[in-house]
Coordinates of C-alpha atoms and ligand atoms in Angstrom, one line a residue:
X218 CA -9.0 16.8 -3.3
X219 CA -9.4 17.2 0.4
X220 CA -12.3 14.7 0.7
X221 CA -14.9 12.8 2.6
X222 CA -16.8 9.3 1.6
X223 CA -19.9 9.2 2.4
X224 CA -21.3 6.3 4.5
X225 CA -22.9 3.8 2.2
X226 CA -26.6 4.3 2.7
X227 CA -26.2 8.3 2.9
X228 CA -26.5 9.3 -1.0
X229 CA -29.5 6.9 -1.9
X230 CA -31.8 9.8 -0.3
X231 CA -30.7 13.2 -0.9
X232 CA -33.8 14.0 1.9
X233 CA -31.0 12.0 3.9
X234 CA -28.2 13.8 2.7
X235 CA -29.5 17.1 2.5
X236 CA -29.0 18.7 5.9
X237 CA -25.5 17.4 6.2
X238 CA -24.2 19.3 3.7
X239 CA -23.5 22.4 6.2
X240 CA -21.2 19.4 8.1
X241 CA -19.4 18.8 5.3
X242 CA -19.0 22.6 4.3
X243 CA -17.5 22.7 8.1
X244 CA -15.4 20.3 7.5
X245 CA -13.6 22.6 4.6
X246 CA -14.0 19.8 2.0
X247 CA -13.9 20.3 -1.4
X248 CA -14.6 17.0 -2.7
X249 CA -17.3 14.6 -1.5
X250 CA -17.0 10.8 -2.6
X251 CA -20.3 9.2 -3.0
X252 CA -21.6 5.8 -4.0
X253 CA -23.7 5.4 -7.0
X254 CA -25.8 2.2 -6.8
X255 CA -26.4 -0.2 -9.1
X256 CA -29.4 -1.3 -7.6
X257 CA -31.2 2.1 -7.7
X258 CA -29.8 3.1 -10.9
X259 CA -31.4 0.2 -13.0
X260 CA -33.8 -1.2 -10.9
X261 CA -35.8 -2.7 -14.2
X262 CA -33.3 -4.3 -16.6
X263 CA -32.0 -1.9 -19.6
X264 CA -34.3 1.4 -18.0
X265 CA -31.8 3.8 -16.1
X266 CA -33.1 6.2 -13.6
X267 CA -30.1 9.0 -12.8
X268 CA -32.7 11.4 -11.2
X269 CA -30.9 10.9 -7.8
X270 CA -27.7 11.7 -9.1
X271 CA -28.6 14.5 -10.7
X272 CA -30.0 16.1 -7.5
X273 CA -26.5 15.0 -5.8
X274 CA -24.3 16.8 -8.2
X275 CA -27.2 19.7 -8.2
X276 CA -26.4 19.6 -4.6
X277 CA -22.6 19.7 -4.7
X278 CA -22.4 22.7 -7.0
X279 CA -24.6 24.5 -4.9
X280 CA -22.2 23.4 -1.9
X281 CA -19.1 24.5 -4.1
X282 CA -18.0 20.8 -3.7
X283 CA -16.8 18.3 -6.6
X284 CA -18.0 14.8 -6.7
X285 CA -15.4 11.9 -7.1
X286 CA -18.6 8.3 -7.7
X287 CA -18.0 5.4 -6.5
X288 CA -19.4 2.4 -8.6
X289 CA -21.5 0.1 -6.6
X290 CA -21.5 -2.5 -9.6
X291 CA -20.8 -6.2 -9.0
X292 CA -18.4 -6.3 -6.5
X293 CA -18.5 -3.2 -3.0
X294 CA -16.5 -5.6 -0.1
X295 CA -16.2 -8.3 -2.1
X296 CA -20.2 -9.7 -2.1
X297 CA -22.2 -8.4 -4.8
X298 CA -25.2 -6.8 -3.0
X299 CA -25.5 -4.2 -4.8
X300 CA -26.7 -6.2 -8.0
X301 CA -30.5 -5.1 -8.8
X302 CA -32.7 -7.6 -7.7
X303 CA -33.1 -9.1 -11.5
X304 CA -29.5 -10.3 -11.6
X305 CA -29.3 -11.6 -7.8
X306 CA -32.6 -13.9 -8.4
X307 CA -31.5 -15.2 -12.1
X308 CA -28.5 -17.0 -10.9
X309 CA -28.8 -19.6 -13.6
X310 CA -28.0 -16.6 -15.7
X311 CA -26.2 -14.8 -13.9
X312 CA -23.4 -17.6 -12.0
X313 CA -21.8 -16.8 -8.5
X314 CA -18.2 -18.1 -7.4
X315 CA -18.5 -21.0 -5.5
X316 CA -16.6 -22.2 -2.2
X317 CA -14.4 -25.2 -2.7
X318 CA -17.8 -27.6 -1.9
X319 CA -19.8 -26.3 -4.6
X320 CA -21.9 -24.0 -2.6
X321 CA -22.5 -21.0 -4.4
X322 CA -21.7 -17.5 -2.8
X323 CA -23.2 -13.5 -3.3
X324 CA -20.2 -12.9 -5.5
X325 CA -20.9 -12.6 -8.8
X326 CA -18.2 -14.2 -11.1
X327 CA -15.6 -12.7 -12.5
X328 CA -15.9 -15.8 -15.4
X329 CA -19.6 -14.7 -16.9
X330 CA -20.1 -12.6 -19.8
X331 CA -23.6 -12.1 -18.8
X332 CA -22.3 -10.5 -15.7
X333 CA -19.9 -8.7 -17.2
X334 CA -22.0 -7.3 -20.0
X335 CA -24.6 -6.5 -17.8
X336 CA -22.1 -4.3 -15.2
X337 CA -20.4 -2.7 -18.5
X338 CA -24.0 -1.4 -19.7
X339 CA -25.2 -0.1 -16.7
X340 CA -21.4 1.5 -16.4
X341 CA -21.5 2.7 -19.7
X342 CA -24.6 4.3 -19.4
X343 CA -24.1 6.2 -15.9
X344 CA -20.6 7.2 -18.2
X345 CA -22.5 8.4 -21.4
X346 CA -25.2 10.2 -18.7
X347 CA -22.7 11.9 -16.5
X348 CA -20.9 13.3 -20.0
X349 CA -24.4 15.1 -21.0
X350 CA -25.4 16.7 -17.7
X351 CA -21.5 17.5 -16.7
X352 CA -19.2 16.9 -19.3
X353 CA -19.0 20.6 -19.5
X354 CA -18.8 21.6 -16.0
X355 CA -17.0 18.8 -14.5
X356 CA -18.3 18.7 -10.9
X357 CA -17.8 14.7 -11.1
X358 CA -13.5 14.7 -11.2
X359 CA -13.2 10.6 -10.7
X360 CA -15.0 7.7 -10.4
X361 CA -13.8 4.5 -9.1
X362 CA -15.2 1.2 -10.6
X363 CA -16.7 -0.9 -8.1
X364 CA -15.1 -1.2 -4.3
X365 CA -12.8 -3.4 -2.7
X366 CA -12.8 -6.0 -5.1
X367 CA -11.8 -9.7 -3.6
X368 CA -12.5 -13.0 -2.4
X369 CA -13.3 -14.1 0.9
X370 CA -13.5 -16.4 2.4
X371 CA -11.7 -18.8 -0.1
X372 CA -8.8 -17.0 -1.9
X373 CA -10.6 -18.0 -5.1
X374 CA -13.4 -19.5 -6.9
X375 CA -14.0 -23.2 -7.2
X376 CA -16.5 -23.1 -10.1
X377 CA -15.9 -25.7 -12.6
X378 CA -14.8 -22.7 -14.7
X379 CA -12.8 -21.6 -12.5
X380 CA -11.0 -24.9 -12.3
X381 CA -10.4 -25.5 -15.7
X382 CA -9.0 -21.7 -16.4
X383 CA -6.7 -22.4 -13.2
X384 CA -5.3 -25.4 -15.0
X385 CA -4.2 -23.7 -18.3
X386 CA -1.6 -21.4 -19.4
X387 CA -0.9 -18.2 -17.6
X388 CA -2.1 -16.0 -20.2
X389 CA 0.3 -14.9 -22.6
X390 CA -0.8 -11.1 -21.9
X391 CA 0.1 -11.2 -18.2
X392 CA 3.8 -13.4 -19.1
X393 CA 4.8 -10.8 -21.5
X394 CA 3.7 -7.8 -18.9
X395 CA 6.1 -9.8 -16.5
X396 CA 9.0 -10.4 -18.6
X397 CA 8.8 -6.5 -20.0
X398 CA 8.5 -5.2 -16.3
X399 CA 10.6 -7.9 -14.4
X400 CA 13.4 -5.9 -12.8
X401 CA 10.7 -3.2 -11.5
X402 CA 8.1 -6.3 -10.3
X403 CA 6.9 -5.9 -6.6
X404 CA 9.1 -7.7 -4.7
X405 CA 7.0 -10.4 -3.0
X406 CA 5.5 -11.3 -7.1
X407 CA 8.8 -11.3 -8.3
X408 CA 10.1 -13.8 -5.5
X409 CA 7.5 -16.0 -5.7
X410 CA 8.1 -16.3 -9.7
X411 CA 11.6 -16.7 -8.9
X412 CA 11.3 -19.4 -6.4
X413 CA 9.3 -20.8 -8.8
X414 CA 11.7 -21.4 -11.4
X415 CA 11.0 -17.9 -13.6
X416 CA 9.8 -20.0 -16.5
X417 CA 8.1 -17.8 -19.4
X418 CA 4.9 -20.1 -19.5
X419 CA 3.3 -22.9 -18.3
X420 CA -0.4 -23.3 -15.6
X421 CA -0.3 -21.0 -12.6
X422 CA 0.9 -23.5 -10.2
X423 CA 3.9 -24.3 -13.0
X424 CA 4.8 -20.1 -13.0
X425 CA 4.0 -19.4 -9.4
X426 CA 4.0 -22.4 -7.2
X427 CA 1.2 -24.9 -5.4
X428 CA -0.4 -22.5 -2.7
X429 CA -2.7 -19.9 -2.0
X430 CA -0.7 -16.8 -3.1
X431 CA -1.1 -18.6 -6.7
X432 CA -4.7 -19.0 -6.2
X433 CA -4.9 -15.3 -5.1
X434 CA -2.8 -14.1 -8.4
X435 CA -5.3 -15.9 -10.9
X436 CA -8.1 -14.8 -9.2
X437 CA -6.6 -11.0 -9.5
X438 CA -6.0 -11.5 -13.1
X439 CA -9.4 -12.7 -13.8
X440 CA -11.1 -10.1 -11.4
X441 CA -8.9 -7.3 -12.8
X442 CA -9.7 -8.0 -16.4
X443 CA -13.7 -8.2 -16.0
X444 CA -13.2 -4.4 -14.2
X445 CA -11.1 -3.5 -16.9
X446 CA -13.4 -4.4 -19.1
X447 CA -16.0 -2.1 -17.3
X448 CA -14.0 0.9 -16.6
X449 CA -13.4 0.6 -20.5
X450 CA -16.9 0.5 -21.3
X451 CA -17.1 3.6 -19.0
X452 CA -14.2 5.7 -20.7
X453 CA -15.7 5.2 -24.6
X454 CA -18.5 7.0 -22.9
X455 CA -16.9 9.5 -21.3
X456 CA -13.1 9.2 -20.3
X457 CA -12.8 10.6 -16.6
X458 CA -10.0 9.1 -14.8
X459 CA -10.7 6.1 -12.9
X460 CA -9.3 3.8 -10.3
X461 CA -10.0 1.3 -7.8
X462 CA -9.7 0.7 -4.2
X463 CA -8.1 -2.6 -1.9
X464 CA -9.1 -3.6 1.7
X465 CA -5.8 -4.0 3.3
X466 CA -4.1 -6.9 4.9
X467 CA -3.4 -7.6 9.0
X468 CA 0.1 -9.0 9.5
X469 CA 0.3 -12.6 9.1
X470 CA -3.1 -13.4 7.5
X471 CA -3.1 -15.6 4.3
X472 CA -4.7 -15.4 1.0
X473 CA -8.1 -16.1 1.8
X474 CA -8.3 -14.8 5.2
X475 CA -8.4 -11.1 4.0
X476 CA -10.0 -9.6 1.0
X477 CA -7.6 -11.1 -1.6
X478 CA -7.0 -10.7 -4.8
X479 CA -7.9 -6.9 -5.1
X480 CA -5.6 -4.2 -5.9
X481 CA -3.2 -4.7 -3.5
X482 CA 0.6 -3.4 -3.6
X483 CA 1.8 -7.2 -4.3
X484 CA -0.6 -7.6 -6.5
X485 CA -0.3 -3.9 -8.5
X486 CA 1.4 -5.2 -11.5
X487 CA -1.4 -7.9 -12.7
X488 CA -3.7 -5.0 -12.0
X489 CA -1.8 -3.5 -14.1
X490 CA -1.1 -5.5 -16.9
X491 CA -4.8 -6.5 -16.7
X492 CA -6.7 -3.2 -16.6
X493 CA -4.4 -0.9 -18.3
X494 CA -8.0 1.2 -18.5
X495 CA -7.6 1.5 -14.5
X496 CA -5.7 5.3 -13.9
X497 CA -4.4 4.0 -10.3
X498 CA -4.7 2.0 -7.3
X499 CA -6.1 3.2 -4.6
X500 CA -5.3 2.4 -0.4
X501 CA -7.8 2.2 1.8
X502 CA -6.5 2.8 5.1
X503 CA -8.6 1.9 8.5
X504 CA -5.3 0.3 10.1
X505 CA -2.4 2.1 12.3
X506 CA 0.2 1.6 10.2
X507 CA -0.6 4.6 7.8
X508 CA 2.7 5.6 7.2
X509 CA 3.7 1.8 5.7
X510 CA 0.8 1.6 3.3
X511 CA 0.8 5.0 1.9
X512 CA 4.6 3.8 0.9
X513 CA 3.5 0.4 -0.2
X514 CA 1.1 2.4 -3.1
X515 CA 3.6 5.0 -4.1
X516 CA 6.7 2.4 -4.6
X517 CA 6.1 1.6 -7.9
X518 CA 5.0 5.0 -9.6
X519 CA 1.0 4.7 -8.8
X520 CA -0.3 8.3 -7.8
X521 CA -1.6 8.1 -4.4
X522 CA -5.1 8.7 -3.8
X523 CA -6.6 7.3 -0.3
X524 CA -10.1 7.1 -1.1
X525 CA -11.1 6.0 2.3
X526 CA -9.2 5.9 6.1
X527 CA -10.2 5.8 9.6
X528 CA -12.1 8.9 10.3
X529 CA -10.4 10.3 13.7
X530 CA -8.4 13.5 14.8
X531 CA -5.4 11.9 13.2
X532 CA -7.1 12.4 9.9
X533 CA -5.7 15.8 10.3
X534 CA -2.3 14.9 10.0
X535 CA -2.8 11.9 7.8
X536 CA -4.2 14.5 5.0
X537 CA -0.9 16.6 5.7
X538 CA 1.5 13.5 5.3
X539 CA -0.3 12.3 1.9
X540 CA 0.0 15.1 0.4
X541 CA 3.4 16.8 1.2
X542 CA 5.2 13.5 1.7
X543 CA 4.1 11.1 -1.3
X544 CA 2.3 14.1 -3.8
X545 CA -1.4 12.7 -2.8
X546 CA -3.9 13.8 -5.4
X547 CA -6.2 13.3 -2.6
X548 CA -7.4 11.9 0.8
X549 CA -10.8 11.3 2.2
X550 CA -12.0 10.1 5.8
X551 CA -14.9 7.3 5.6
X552 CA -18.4 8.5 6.9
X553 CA -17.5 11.9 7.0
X554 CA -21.3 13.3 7.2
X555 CA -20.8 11.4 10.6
X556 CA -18.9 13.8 12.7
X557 CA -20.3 15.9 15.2
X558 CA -19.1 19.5 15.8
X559 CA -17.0 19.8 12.6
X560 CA -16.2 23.3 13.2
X561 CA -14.1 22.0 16.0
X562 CA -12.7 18.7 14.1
X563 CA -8.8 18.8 13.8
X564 CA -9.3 17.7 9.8
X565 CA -11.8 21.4 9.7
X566 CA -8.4 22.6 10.8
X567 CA -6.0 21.1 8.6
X568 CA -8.2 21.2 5.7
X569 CA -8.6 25.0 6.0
X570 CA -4.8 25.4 6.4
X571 CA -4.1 22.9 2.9
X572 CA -6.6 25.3 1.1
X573 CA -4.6 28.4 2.0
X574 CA -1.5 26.0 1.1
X575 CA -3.0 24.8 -2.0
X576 CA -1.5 27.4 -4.6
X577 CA 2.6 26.3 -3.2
X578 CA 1.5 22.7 -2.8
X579 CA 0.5 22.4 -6.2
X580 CA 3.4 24.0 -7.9
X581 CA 5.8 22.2 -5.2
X582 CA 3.9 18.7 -6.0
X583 CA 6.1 16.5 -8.2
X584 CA 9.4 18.7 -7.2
X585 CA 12.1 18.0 -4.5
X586 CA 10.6 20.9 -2.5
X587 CA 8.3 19.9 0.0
X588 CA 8.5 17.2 2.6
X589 CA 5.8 16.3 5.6
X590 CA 6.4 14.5 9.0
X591 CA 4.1 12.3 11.6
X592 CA 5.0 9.9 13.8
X593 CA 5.3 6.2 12.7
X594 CA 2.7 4.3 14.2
X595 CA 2.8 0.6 14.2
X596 CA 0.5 -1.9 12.9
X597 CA -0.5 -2.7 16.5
X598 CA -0.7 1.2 17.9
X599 CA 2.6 1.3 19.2
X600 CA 3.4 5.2 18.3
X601 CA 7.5 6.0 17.1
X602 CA 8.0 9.5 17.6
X603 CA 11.4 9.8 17.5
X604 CA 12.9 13.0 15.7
X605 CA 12.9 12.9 11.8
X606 CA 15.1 14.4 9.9
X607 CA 14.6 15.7 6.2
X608 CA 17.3 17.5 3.6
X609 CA 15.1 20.5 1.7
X610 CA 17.0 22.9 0.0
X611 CA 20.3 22.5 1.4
X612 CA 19.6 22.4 5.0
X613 CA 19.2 19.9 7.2
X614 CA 15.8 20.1 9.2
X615 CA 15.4 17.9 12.7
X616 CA 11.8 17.9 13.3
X617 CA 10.7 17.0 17.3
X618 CA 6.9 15.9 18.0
X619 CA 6.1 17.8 20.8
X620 CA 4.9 15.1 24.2
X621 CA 7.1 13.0 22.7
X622 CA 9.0 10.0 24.8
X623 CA 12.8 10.7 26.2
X624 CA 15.0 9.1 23.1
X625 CA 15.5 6.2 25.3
X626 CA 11.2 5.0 25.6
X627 CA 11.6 5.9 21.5
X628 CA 14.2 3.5 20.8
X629 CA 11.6 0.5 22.5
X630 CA 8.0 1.9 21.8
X631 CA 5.8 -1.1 22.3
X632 CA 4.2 0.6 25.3
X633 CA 1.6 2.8 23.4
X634 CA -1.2 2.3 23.2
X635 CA -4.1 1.3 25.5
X636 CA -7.1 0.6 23.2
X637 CA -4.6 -1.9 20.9
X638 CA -4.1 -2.7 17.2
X639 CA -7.9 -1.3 15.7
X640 CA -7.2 2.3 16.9
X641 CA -3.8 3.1 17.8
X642 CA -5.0 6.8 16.7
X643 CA -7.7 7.2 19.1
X644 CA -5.5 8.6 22.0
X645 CA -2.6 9.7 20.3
X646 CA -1.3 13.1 20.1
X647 CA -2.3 15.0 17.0
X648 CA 1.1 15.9 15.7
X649 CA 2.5 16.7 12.4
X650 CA 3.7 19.0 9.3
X651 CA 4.0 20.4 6.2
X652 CA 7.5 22.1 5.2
X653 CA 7.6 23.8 1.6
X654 CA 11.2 25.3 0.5
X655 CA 9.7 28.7 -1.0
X656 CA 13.5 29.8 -1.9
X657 CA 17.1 28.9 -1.1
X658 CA 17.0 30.0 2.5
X659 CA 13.0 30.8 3.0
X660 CA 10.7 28.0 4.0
X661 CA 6.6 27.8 4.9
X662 CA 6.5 25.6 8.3
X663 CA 2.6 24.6 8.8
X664 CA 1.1 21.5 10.7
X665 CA 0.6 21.5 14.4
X666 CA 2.5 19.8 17.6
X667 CA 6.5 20.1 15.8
X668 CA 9.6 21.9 16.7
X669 CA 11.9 22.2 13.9
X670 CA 15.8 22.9 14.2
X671 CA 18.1 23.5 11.2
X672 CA 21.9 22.5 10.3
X673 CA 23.8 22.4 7.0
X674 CA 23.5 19.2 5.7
X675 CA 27.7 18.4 5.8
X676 CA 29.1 18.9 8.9
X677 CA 31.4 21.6 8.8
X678 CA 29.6 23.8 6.0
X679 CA 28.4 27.3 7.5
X680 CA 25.8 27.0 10.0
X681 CA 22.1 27.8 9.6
X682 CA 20.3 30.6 11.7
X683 CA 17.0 32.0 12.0
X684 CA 16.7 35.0 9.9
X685 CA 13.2 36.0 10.8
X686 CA 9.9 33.9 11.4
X687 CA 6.2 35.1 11.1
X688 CA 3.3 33.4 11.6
X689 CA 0.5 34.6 9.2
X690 CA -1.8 33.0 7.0
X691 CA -2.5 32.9 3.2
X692 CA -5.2 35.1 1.8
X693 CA -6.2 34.9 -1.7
X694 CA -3.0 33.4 -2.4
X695 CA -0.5 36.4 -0.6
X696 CA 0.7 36.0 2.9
X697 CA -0.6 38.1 5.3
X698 CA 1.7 38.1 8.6
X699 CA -0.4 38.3 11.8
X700 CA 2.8 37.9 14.2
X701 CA 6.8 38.7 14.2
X702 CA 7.8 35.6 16.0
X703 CA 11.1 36.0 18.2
X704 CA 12.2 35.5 21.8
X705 CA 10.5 33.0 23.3
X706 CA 8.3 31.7 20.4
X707 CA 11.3 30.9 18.7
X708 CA 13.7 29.7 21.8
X709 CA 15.6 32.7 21.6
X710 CA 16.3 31.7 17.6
X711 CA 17.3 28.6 18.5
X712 CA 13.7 26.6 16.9
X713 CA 10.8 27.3 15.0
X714 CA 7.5 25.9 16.9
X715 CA 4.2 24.7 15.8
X716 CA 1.9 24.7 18.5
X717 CA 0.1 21.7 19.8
X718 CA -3.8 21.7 19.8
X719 CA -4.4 24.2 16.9
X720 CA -3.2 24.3 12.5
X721 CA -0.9 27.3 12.3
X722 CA 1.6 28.2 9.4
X723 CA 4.8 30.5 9.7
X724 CA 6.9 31.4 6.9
X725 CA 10.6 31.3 8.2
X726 CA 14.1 32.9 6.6
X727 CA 17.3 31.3 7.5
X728 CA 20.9 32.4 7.1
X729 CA 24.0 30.7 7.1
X730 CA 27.0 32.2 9.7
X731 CA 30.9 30.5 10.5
Ligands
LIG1059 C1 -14.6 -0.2 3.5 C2 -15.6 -0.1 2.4 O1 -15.0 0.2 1.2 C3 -16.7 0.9 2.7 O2 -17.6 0.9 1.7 C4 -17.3 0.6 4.1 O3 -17.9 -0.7 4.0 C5 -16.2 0.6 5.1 N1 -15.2 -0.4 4.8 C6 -16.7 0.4 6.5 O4 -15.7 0.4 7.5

């Protein structure tokens, strides 16, 4: 899916939306993820309007698009503001969390049935809806159940519930999930139930420790169950996949602090064990550090799907580096109807070069045939790009970001950037690549900004040379070669080059010689 999310407001009026379809065509998306709203959708308790929707996916069909819905149920951000008015003013009925003084907050609780039942209907019936008007043509390919589920700015809920769930057993559902999966835990759960003794039952704080992280884990089990719950009520309708997304963490903060207890990669296997209804967990990435997170969510076997990220010129690589490092089903900028002159957007360019990839990608996903390079950025902006290397296929590729520091700057790159930690992208380079082994000795080189070298992988096997190189394009699925690359486009056979400032893809032939 090379996608876009749509700003939040932008899908409640398709008048809205309408003109900025020709962006998004720019663009070269093929999936568009937009929010459907509680709020809107059952503005009178138990009466369901989907006449918006309707025009949405009306729209995306005519705009050759698919739809991947985003579930603006009890929980987008944590606060619950986009319950219908009915549930926010019946809070008698309807209970909030509560901060540790009693004071209620706009977050509905995870601890009510009413709530629950009331999110699971509404769920079930946009489910049982979208199966009669596209169960057959399947424009709608996902949807995820509510967004960025958490607590903030207490790392859990002080209800009186709350408190007298917190002080019993660790449910025996989660301890046996634990004890099944213990040797392939993620490491920060499995340490802090090690530290705490590993017992097989007992409260929370007796499996887990006194603290906040324990707070945070009950709090994900509880939240986790009550979307399970709603993603279920969902897939009896209609069983499309579904996942959910996480808010990410800055270094340092603590429970409480950040969104907590969402599906977050420490957290993935109480999500897990709680919402086994839940087809993956999703990353949404605004932060630097893209390169860490996307490897935090594939660690443990989840499919990557990045539902959101920082829309910027590094998109364009990011998308590239999803999908032909970690198999990413999908990525999708936030507030994509947002950029101006999409013809001329870097992510127009990579998107167009993935679709004329998208036939090799596919059959390469899943296989030891395809790798994808970008610089390591830091959590704080500082930019690492030092040469990578990668085995494919027998050979051993060096891959060189063009601009980039001498070796010595690499080796100490806290000078980069200017603008700081929130947009270490915004002045870097645009550099980066797909490689996809084709055959024993033939590889397609695409991305922009790289020079790539090869050698055999042992030292001492033959060497590798340049067979031939051509730079072409993929029409209908068959290359077409626009240029015989040699001389100085290819260092006199020394390289092959990707240049800077534009999406180009060669398909390259090596040989091997004593
Ligand atoms: C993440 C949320 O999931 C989105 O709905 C939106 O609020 C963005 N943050 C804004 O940056």
């Amino acid at each position: 899916m090379l996608g876009g999310e749509l700003g939040n407001s932008s899908a409640s009026s398709l008048d809205y939306l309408r003109p900025l379809w020709t962006t998004l065509r720019a663009l070269r998306l093929n999936t568009v993820l937009a929010p459907v709203y509680w709020e809107l959708v059952e503005p009178t308790e138990g009466r369901y309007n989907f006449a918006t929707l309707d025009t949405l996916i009306r729209d995306a069909r005519a705009n050759n698009m698919r739809l991947v819905l985003l579930w603006f149920g009890s929980w987008k951000n944590s606060m619950s503001s986009y319950a219908p008015s009915w549930v926010k003013t019946n809070q008698a009925r309807f209970p909030r969390t509560e901060a540790t003084r009693g004071q209620g907050q706009e977050i509905l609780s995870p601890f009510s049935d009413a709530n629950l039942q009331a999110d699971a209907r509404a769920f079930a019936a946009l489910l049982r809806h979208l199966r009669a008007v596209d169960g057959a043509r399947h424009t709608v390919l996902m949807v995820q159940v509510e967004n960025e589920i958490g607590m903030i700015p207490e790392a859990r809920d002080h209800s009186a519930i709350a408190d007298s769930l917190f002080a019993q057993p660790v449910p025996t559902a989660l301890m046996t999930y634990l004890q099944a999966h213990r040797d392939s835990l993620a490491p920060e759960l499995r340490t802090r139930w090690d530290s705490a003794g590993g017992k097989s039952l007992g409260t929370w704080e007796t499996v887990f420790g006194h603290g906040l992280h324990t707070d945070e884990l009950f709090m994900a089990w509880h939240l986790a169950r009550y979307t399970e719950r709603v993603a279920a009520a969902g897939k009896a309708e209609y069983p499309l996949p579904m996942f959910v997304n996480a808010a990410l963490i800055r270094p340092g903060y603590l429970p409480g602090r950040y969104v907590s207890a969402g599906p977050l990669p420490h957290l993935i296997d109480v999500w897990r064990a709680a919402a086994p209804s839940i087809d993956f967990l999703s990353p949404d990435i605004y932060f630097p550090n893209f390169v860490e997170w996307a490897m935090k969510y594939v660690r443990s076997g989840n499919p990557l799907f990045i539902p959101e990220a920082r829309l910027s010129p590094q998109s364009a690589v990011q998308a590239l580096y999803a999908i032909g490092a970690h198999n990413a089903m999908g990525f999708s900028p936030f507030a994509i109807e947002s950029v101006r002159e999409p013809e001329r957007h870097p992510l127009a360019r990579s998107y167009e070069m993935i679709t004329q990839l998208s036939a090799l990608i596919l059959a390469a996903q899943g296989r030891a045939t395809m790798a994808a390079v970008m610089p390591v950025v830091a959590f704080d902006g500082a930019v690492n790009d030092a040469p990578q290397r990668i085995e494919l296929a027998g050979f051993a590729l060096t891959v060189t970001f063009e601009g980039a520091a001498p070796a010595a700057a690499n080796a100490n790159p806290g000078a980069i950037p200017a603008d700081g930690a929130s947009s270490g992208s915004a002045t870097q380079a645009v550099r980066g690549g797909i490689i996809i082994a084709l055959a024993p000795d033939e590889f397609i080189i695409a991305g922009t900004g790289i020079v790539v070298t090869f050698a055999p992988v042992t030292t001492g096997d033959p060497l590798a040379g340049i067979l031939s190189a051509q730079e072409g394009r993929y029409v209908d699925g068959r290359w077409a070669p626009t240029r015989w690359l040699n001389g100085d486009q290819t260092h006199q056979g020394r390289h092959i080059r990707l240049e800077p400032n534009e999406f180009s893809v060669q398909r390259v032939k090596l040989y091997r010689y004593r």
